[in-house]
Short mmCIF file of C-alpha atoms in Angstrom, two decimals:
data_model
loop_
_atom_site.label_atom_id
_atom_site.label_comp_id
_atom_site.label_asym_id
_atom_site.label_seq_id
_atom_site.Cartn_x
_atom_site.Cartn_y
_atom_site.Cartn_z
CA MET A 266 1.14 27.76 61.08
CA SER A 267 -1.00 26.02 62.76
CA ARG A 268 -3.01 24.87 59.66
CA ASN A 269 -4.02 21.84 58.34
CA LEU A 270 -2.60 22.71 54.59
CA ALA A 271 -2.24 20.75 51.12
CA VAL A 272 0.88 22.49 50.21
CA THR A 273 4.37 23.12 51.94
CA ALA A 274 6.13 25.47 52.67
CA ASP A 275 8.92 23.93 52.78
CA ARG A 276 8.70 23.09 49.55
CA ILE A 277 8.18 26.53 48.22
CA ALA A 278 11.13 27.80 50.73
CA ALA A 279 13.74 25.58 48.78
CA ASP A 280 12.28 26.56 45.81
CA ILE A 281 12.44 30.21 46.20
CA ASP A 282 15.86 29.71 48.22
CA ALA A 283 17.52 28.17 45.30
CA LEU A 284 16.41 30.44 42.88
CA ALA A 285 18.36 33.04 45.15
CA ALA A 286 21.76 31.69 44.99
CA ILE A 287 21.26 31.54 40.98
CA THR A 288 22.50 35.37 41.27
CA GLU A 289 24.86 38.01 40.16
CA PRO A 290 27.65 37.88 41.79
CA GLY A 291 28.07 40.40 44.60
CA ARG A 292 24.36 41.70 43.52
CA PRO A 293 21.85 40.32 45.31
CA TRP A 294 19.73 39.32 43.95
CA THR A 295 19.40 39.70 39.85
CA ARG A 296 17.92 38.13 36.64
CA ARG A 297 17.29 40.28 34.51
CA ALA A 298 15.60 38.83 30.94
CA PHE A 299 18.00 37.94 28.13
CA THR A 300 20.82 37.41 30.11
CA PRO A 301 23.19 34.45 31.14
CA MET A 302 21.79 33.95 34.85
CA PHE A 303 18.01 34.03 33.42
CA LEU A 304 18.49 31.42 31.07
CA LYS A 305 19.93 29.58 34.71
CA GLY A 306 17.70 30.34 36.52
CA ARG A 307 14.61 29.12 33.62
CA ALA A 308 17.41 25.76 33.45
CA TYR A 309 16.58 25.72 36.87
CA VAL A 310 12.47 26.23 36.89
CA GLU A 311 12.55 23.97 33.69
CA LYS A 312 14.03 21.54 36.47
CA ILE A 313 11.59 21.35 38.85
CA PHE A 314 8.73 21.63 36.40
CA ARG A 315 9.69 17.90 35.35
CA GLU A 316 10.32 16.87 38.24
CA ALA A 317 6.38 17.57 38.95
CA GLY A 318 4.93 15.71 36.38
CA LEU A 319 4.71 18.38 34.33
CA ASP A 320 5.81 18.18 30.16
CA THR A 321 7.00 21.76 29.34
CA GLN A 322 8.17 23.47 26.83
CA ILE A 323 8.75 27.62 25.59
CA ASP A 324 5.50 29.23 23.51
CA ALA A 325 6.18 31.75 20.76
CA ALA A 326 6.59 34.69 22.97
CA GLY A 327 8.98 33.53 24.82
CA ASN A 328 6.65 32.13 28.05
CA LEU A 329 8.55 28.57 30.25
CA ILE A 330 5.17 26.69 30.39
CA GLY A 331 4.52 22.83 32.87
CA ARG A 332 1.24 22.20 31.65
CA ARG A 333 -0.31 18.94 33.58
CA LYS A 334 -2.47 17.55 31.64
CA SER A 335 -6.43 17.05 32.38
CA THR A 336 -7.99 13.29 32.53
CA GLY A 337 -9.90 12.89 28.99
CA ALA A 338 -10.50 16.15 26.75
CA ALA A 339 -10.05 19.07 28.47
CA LYS A 340 -12.13 21.25 28.66
CA GLY A 341 -9.76 24.23 28.68
CA THR A 342 -7.04 26.03 30.79
CA ILE A 343 -6.95 27.35 33.77
CA MET A 344 -3.20 28.70 33.80
CA LEU A 345 -1.70 30.09 37.06
CA GLY A 346 1.65 32.16 37.06
CA SER A 347 4.50 35.28 36.59
CA HIS A 348 7.57 35.85 36.45
CA THR A 349 11.54 34.99 37.38
CA ASP A 350 12.77 37.99 36.37
CA THR A 351 14.38 40.58 38.32
CA VAL A 352 15.40 44.69 38.46
CA PRO A 353 18.95 44.66 39.59
CA ASN A 354 19.41 44.29 42.83
CA GLY A 355 16.04 43.21 44.50
CA GLY A 356 13.93 39.90 42.74
CA ARG A 357 14.40 38.10 45.77
CA PHE A 358 10.51 37.90 45.92
CA ASP A 359 9.18 39.96 43.23
CA GLY A 360 7.76 36.99 40.42
CA ILE A 361 9.63 34.14 42.33
CA ALA A 362 7.11 34.01 44.63
CA GLY A 363 4.07 33.56 41.55
CA VAL A 364 5.92 30.92 39.73
CA ILE A 365 6.92 28.55 43.10
CA ALA A 366 2.61 28.88 44.30
CA ALA A 367 2.11 28.41 41.32
CA LEU A 368 4.78 24.85 41.01
CA GLU A 369 3.04 23.64 44.87
CA VAL A 370 -0.18 23.61 43.80
CA ALA A 371 0.06 21.49 41.07
CA ARG A 372 2.79 19.13 43.41
CA ALA A 373 -0.46 19.56 45.88
CA LEU A 374 -2.34 17.65 43.31
CA LYS A 375 -0.38 15.87 41.68
CA ASP A 376 -0.04 14.46 46.24
CA ALA A 377 -3.60 14.45 46.55
CA GLY A 378 -4.04 12.46 43.77
CA ILE A 379 -6.72 14.92 42.97
CA GLU A 380 -7.10 15.34 38.17
CA LEU A 381 -8.75 18.20 36.62
CA ASP A 382 -11.75 18.73 33.46
CA HIS A 383 -9.57 21.06 32.62
CA ASP A 384 -5.23 21.31 31.68
CA LEU A 385 -3.79 23.42 34.30
CA GLU A 386 -0.87 25.08 33.72
CA ILE A 387 2.09 26.45 35.21
CA VAL A 388 3.69 29.77 33.07
CA ASP A 389 7.19 31.81 34.08
CA PHE A 390 6.57 34.01 31.86
CA LEU A 391 9.15 36.57 29.86
CA ALA A 392 10.61 40.33 30.82
CA GLU A 393 8.08 40.99 33.25
CA GLU A 394 9.92 43.63 34.46
CA VAL A 395 11.58 46.28 32.36
CA SER A 396 13.93 45.35 30.40
CA ILE A 397 17.04 45.58 29.02
CA PHE A 398 15.41 46.73 25.71
CA GLY A 399 13.21 49.21 27.68
CA VAL A 400 9.98 47.25 27.85
CA SER A 401 8.14 45.02 30.65
CA CYS A 402 5.96 41.84 29.90
CA ILE A 403 7.35 40.85 27.48
CA GLY A 404 5.95 37.48 27.51
CA SER A 405 2.35 38.33 28.85
CA ARG A 406 1.88 40.88 25.89
CA GLY A 407 3.12 38.36 23.11
CA MET A 408 0.66 35.37 25.16
CA THR A 409 -2.24 37.75 24.33
CA GLY A 410 -1.38 39.71 20.88
CA VAL A 411 -0.92 42.73 21.34
CA ARG A 412 3.08 42.44 21.87
CA PRO A 413 4.12 45.94 19.10
CA VAL A 414 6.08 45.23 15.73
CA GLU A 415 7.82 47.45 16.39
CA TRP A 416 9.55 46.63 19.57
CA LEU A 417 11.24 43.19 17.91
CA GLU A 418 13.98 45.78 16.40
CA ARG A 419 14.63 47.46 20.23
CA THR A 420 18.19 46.72 20.86
CA ALA A 421 20.45 46.14 23.52
CA ASP A 422 23.93 44.40 24.23
CA ASP A 423 24.12 44.05 20.00
CA MET A 424 21.08 42.41 20.30
CA THR A 425 17.17 43.42 18.64
CA LEU A 426 15.03 42.01 20.89
CA ALA A 427 13.74 39.58 18.44
CA ASP A 428 16.96 38.18 18.68
CA GLY A 429 16.48 37.61 23.04
CA ILE A 430 13.03 35.93 21.93
CA ARG A 431 14.88 33.67 20.04
CA GLN A 432 18.00 33.04 22.62
CA VAL A 433 15.46 31.47 25.43
CA GLY A 434 14.00 29.69 22.66
CA GLY A 435 10.91 32.05 21.49
CA ASN A 436 9.72 32.08 17.77
CA PRO A 437 9.34 36.05 17.00
CA ASP A 438 8.08 35.55 13.38
CA LYS A 439 5.33 33.94 14.60
CA VAL A 440 1.75 35.75 16.25
CA PHE A 441 -0.63 34.60 17.96
CA LYS A 442 -2.84 34.78 21.46
CA ARG A 443 -4.40 31.90 23.00
CA THR A 444 -8.14 31.10 22.73
CA ASP A 445 -8.02 27.92 25.44
CA ILE A 446 -7.81 29.93 28.10
CA LYS A 447 -10.62 29.95 31.45
CA ALA A 448 -9.46 31.59 34.00
CA PHE A 449 -5.64 32.69 35.24
CA LEU A 450 -5.42 33.53 38.62
CA GLU A 451 -1.41 35.23 40.05
CA LEU A 452 -0.12 35.46 43.52
CA HIS A 453 1.93 38.27 43.81
CA ILE A 454 3.96 39.54 46.43
CA GLU A 455 1.95 42.89 47.58
CA GLN A 456 5.20 45.54 47.54
CA GLY A 457 3.21 47.59 49.83
CA THR A 458 2.51 47.74 54.51
CA VAL A 459 -1.12 47.44 53.48
CA LEU A 460 -1.31 44.01 54.95
CA GLU A 461 1.13 43.89 57.07
CA ARG A 462 -0.24 46.64 58.81
CA GLU A 463 -3.41 45.33 59.66
CA GLY A 464 -2.47 41.96 60.34
CA ILE A 465 -4.43 40.56 56.34
CA ASP A 466 -3.07 37.36 55.60
CA ILE A 467 -4.61 37.89 51.77
CA GLY A 468 -5.30 40.96 49.37
CA ILE A 469 -7.52 40.50 46.93
CA VAL A 470 -7.23 42.32 44.04
CA GLY A 471 -9.87 43.45 42.30
CA ALA A 472 -7.72 45.88 39.46
CA ILE A 473 -4.39 45.98 38.33
CA THR A 474 -4.66 50.64 38.58
CA GLY A 475 -3.89 52.60 34.93
CA ILE A 476 0.06 54.37 34.26
CA THR A 477 0.48 57.81 33.11
CA ARG A 478 3.42 58.72 32.10
CA ILE A 479 3.31 62.79 32.07
CA GLU A 480 6.21 65.34 30.43
CA ILE A 481 6.79 68.85 31.35
CA LEU A 482 9.33 71.32 29.67
CA ILE A 483 9.95 74.38 32.69
CA GLU A 484 12.73 77.04 30.36
CA GLY A 485 13.98 80.05 32.06
CA ARG A 486 17.53 82.05 31.03
CA ALA A 487 20.50 81.03 31.91
CA ASP A 488 22.54 83.82 33.43
CA HIS A 489 25.76 84.44 35.96
CA ALA A 490 24.51 83.36 38.76
CA GLY A 491 27.14 86.68 40.82
CA THR A 492 26.19 88.70 39.36
CA THR A 493 22.26 88.23 38.24
CA PRO A 494 20.50 89.86 41.04
CA MET A 495 18.12 87.72 43.25
CA ASN A 496 15.57 89.92 42.02
CA ALA A 497 16.11 90.37 38.03
CA ARG A 498 16.16 85.60 37.66
CA TYR A 499 14.52 83.97 35.61
CA ASP A 500 15.30 80.24 37.35
CA ALA A 501 13.94 76.99 36.19
CA LEU A 502 14.87 75.05 38.47
CA SER A 503 13.41 77.55 41.26
CA ALA A 504 10.00 76.90 39.46
CA ALA A 505 10.25 73.24 38.68
CA SER A 506 10.62 73.60 43.34
CA SER A 507 7.13 74.28 42.66
CA VAL A 508 5.96 72.53 40.62
CA VAL A 509 7.28 69.44 42.39
CA LEU A 510 5.53 70.15 45.90
CA GLY A 511 2.17 71.39 43.61
CA ILE A 512 2.14 67.90 42.35
CA GLU A 513 2.82 66.06 45.49
CA GLN A 514 -0.02 68.10 47.04
CA ILE A 515 -2.74 67.73 44.27
CA ALA A 516 -1.68 63.64 44.44
CA ARG A 517 -2.06 63.14 47.96
CA GLU A 518 -5.70 65.00 48.47
CA LEU A 519 -6.67 62.85 45.35
CA ALA A 520 -4.67 59.84 47.23
CA ALA A 521 -7.17 60.69 50.60
CA GLY A 522 -9.88 59.79 48.80
CA PRO A 523 -12.46 57.27 47.65
CA SER A 524 -10.29 55.80 44.55
CA TYR A 525 -6.87 54.72 44.22
CA PHE A 526 -4.07 57.10 43.09
CA ALA A 527 -0.39 57.59 43.40
CA GLY A 528 1.32 60.29 41.91
CA THR A 529 5.35 60.38 41.40
CA VAL A 530 8.07 62.90 39.73
CA GLY A 531 10.12 59.81 39.48
CA GLU A 532 12.80 61.40 36.43
CA PHE A 533 14.52 64.41 37.06
CA SER A 534 16.59 66.70 34.39
CA MET A 535 18.00 70.73 34.31
CA GLU A 536 20.33 72.52 32.23
CA PRO A 537 22.97 73.69 32.47
CA ASN A 538 23.78 71.98 35.45
CA ALA A 539 26.52 74.56 36.04
CA ALA A 540 26.89 75.53 39.67
CA ASN A 541 27.92 79.37 38.07
CA VAL A 542 24.65 78.96 36.03
CA ILE A 543 21.41 79.98 36.68
CA PRO A 544 19.44 76.79 35.63
CA SER A 545 17.66 77.53 31.67
CA HIS A 546 15.74 74.57 31.33
CA VAL A 547 14.24 72.02 33.42
CA ARG A 548 12.26 68.42 32.52
CA MET A 549 10.20 65.68 34.58
CA LEU A 550 8.26 63.15 34.17
CA ILE A 551 5.52 62.55 35.91
CA ASP A 552 4.31 58.94 36.74
CA ALA A 553 0.93 58.60 37.96
CA ARG A 554 -1.17 55.79 38.67
CA ALA A 555 -4.77 55.76 39.14
CA VAL A 556 -7.86 52.96 38.74
CA GLU A 557 -11.00 55.97 37.28
CA SER A 558 -10.34 57.62 34.89
CA THR A 559 -11.72 59.83 35.15
CA VAL A 560 -9.08 60.27 38.82
CA MET A 561 -6.43 60.79 36.46
CA ASP A 562 -8.47 63.45 34.26
CA GLY A 563 -9.12 65.69 37.32
CA PHE A 564 -5.59 64.65 38.00
CA ILE A 565 -4.07 65.70 34.91
CA ALA A 566 -5.71 68.96 34.68
CA SER A 567 -5.14 70.64 37.97
CA VAL A 568 -1.58 69.38 37.00
CA ALA A 569 -1.81 71.78 33.94
CA ALA A 570 -3.22 74.96 35.73
CA LEU A 571 -0.25 74.63 38.09
CA CYS A 572 1.94 75.16 35.47
CA VAL A 573 0.28 77.97 34.02
CA GLU A 574 0.04 80.16 37.63
CA THR A 575 3.75 78.99 38.72
CA ALA A 576 4.82 80.10 35.29
CA ALA A 577 3.62 83.47 35.92
CA GLU A 578 4.79 84.22 39.44
CA ARG A 579 8.07 82.64 38.64
CA GLU A 580 8.23 84.58 34.56
CA VAL A 581 9.10 81.23 33.24
CA THR A 582 7.92 79.13 30.29
CA ILE A 583 5.74 76.91 31.43
CA ALA A 584 5.34 74.03 27.96
CA GLU A 585 1.13 72.29 28.66
CA PRO A 586 1.98 69.13 30.32
CA ARG A 587 2.18 66.14 27.27
CA LYS A 588 1.85 62.87 28.26
CA VAL A 589 4.29 60.21 27.34
CA SER A 590 2.50 57.31 27.88
CA GLU A 591 -0.90 56.42 29.51
CA ALA A 592 -2.04 52.27 30.25
CA ALA A 593 -5.72 51.61 30.83
CA PRO A 594 -6.33 49.95 34.35
CA THR A 595 -7.79 46.44 34.32
CA PRO A 596 -10.66 45.66 36.53
CA MET A 597 -10.04 42.14 37.64
CA SER A 598 -13.25 39.62 37.24
CA ASP A 599 -15.91 39.14 40.38
CA ARG A 600 -16.90 36.68 39.90
CA VAL A 601 -12.40 35.46 39.39
CA THR A 602 -12.09 37.16 43.24
CA ASP A 603 -15.08 36.30 44.77
CA VAL A 604 -13.59 32.05 43.96
CA LEU A 605 -10.89 33.36 45.91
CA ALA A 606 -12.58 35.47 48.38
CA ALA A 607 -14.57 32.28 48.91
CA GLY A 608 -11.36 29.89 49.00
CA ALA A 609 -9.17 31.73 51.31
CA ALA A 610 -12.29 31.89 54.27
CA ARG A 611 -12.14 28.03 53.60
CA ILE A 612 -8.53 28.18 54.52
CA GLY A 613 -9.56 30.27 57.62
CA ALA A 614 -7.19 33.02 55.83
CA SER A 615 -8.63 36.60 56.96
CA SER A 616 -8.71 38.35 53.29
CA ARG A 617 -9.44 41.85 51.76
CA PRO A 618 -10.09 43.37 48.52
CA MET A 619 -7.42 45.62 47.44
CA VAL A 620 -5.73 47.50 44.33
CA SER A 621 -2.98 46.20 42.41
CA GLY A 622 -0.31 49.66 41.71
CA ALA A 623 2.10 48.45 39.95
CA GLY A 624 1.60 46.42 36.19
CA HIS A 625 1.26 42.97 36.45
CA ASP A 626 1.87 39.96 33.56
CA ALA A 627 -2.51 39.64 34.81
CA ALA A 628 -3.56 43.29 33.35
CA PHE A 629 -2.03 41.02 29.77
CA LEU A 630 -4.10 37.74 30.74
CA ALA A 631 -7.55 40.16 31.75
CA LYS A 632 -7.83 40.72 28.06
CA LEU A 633 -7.93 36.70 27.12
CA ALA A 634 -9.68 34.91 30.29
CA PRO A 635 -11.15 36.09 33.12
CA ALA A 636 -7.80 37.08 36.04
CA ALA A 637 -7.68 38.14 39.42
CA MET A 638 -4.61 38.59 41.50
CA ILE A 639 -4.06 38.17 45.25
CA PHE A 640 -1.27 39.49 47.04
CA ILE A 641 0.48 37.57 50.75
CA ALA A 642 2.14 40.48 52.62
CA SER A 643 6.13 41.93 52.42
CA LYS A 644 7.92 42.59 55.09
CA ASP A 645 7.65 46.46 55.78
CA GLY A 646 6.59 47.39 52.14
CA ARG A 647 10.16 46.79 50.78
CA SER A 648 10.76 45.64 47.25
CA HIS A 649 12.64 46.47 44.31
CA ALA A 650 15.79 46.11 46.98
CA ALA A 651 17.84 43.67 48.69
CA GLU A 652 16.16 43.74 51.97
CA GLU A 653 12.91 42.39 49.74
CA TRP A 654 11.69 39.37 52.17
CA SER A 655 7.49 37.61 52.44
CA GLU A 656 7.80 34.70 54.88
CA SER A 657 7.30 31.42 53.42
CA ASP A 658 4.66 30.42 55.50
CA ASP A 659 2.83 33.73 53.94
CA ILE A 660 3.43 32.21 51.05
CA ALA A 661 2.60 29.03 51.53
CA LEU A 662 -0.88 30.06 52.54
CA GLY A 663 -1.40 32.24 49.32
CA ALA A 664 -0.43 28.68 47.38
CA ALA A 665 -3.45 26.78 50.10
CA VAL A 666 -6.02 29.78 48.58
CA LEU A 667 -5.35 29.77 44.87
CA TYR A 668 -5.31 24.99 44.82
CA GLU A 669 -9.05 26.02 46.26
CA ALA A 670 -9.51 28.23 43.83
CA VAL A 671 -8.22 26.08 40.90
CA LEU A 672 -10.99 23.53 42.08
CA GLU A 673 -13.66 24.80 41.83
CA LEU A 674 -12.85 26.41 39.65
CA ASP A 675 -11.98 23.60 37.57
CA LYS A 676 -15.80 22.48 39.25
CA GLN A 677 -17.61 26.05 37.79
#
């Protein structure tokens, strides 16, 4: 890297390598929240926070926070962070890069002898990934006061989520909502190929997609696979195949439009699932993502029409598609994205606006304060896999953009 940056790529790489070494044997890179390996990783992160001069604490939601106090009376808090928990078998950079880049900003400020008018907090949010309890973004939901109370009774590995939060040092009985945060920034690997393909340094995330999950149930009739004529079958699986291909076509057409869209049939099961029986029942679950509600509404309407058409053609019964869950899209702060774009320009980094197709802690922090994200390149777009990789120089460049943004936001 030829740029003269305030941050240090080698220091970032060393910490990411150290965290990568803390993994379940034979399962790179696995540190799932609420496991002993996660706690070991947390202990390392707390140690390097303290070595950087940060005061550390675990808040009631189970988030690890490193605070750099302002000079005099603080004007509020500028917060940076992401998460260090991983999915099984894949998470060397996902989340981790954001925590270490944020820490590097604090180190660089200390190295330069720069004091801020705001407190600076570096946060490792608890359980951003889907946890053993089947839910995600537990720490950021807790910090913003939107974690459902009933989640605390969820059970896994002979403990409740409430027990798990206590295990990491939190207090699940305390409900709170931060009011001091003035801005939140999160660096993350792209988990896609746009930046790499276009040769762009930094993605400025203007919105985090909404996610709707839709269940489709198809009822046919079980009959003998060897004796039932091909023209006298009510095959739920054949009908389901038509529906899946139709959903893909609808999603492709919407994705080719001006607004972000992605649709996937990610869960699929059939009954009786026997080689010599015609399938009688199919259940599928669609994961659909959009940043505009009108686009999502159009997708759902098209899928419903497809189901009606397929049921008539195949002589099966298809229930009206049912929403299982729905999370609204989250726009990022124009003010903060402008600051990030200006920061990239000051250090000579190219940037482009982007949409995040994945959920992030920033979506919840945006409920409290102006928030934004930046992406840095992912090799071949791989993520949630052992092959996930981002270059240290790219992470350092993203950290330098965060550094510039923190200085500017502190002035504003």
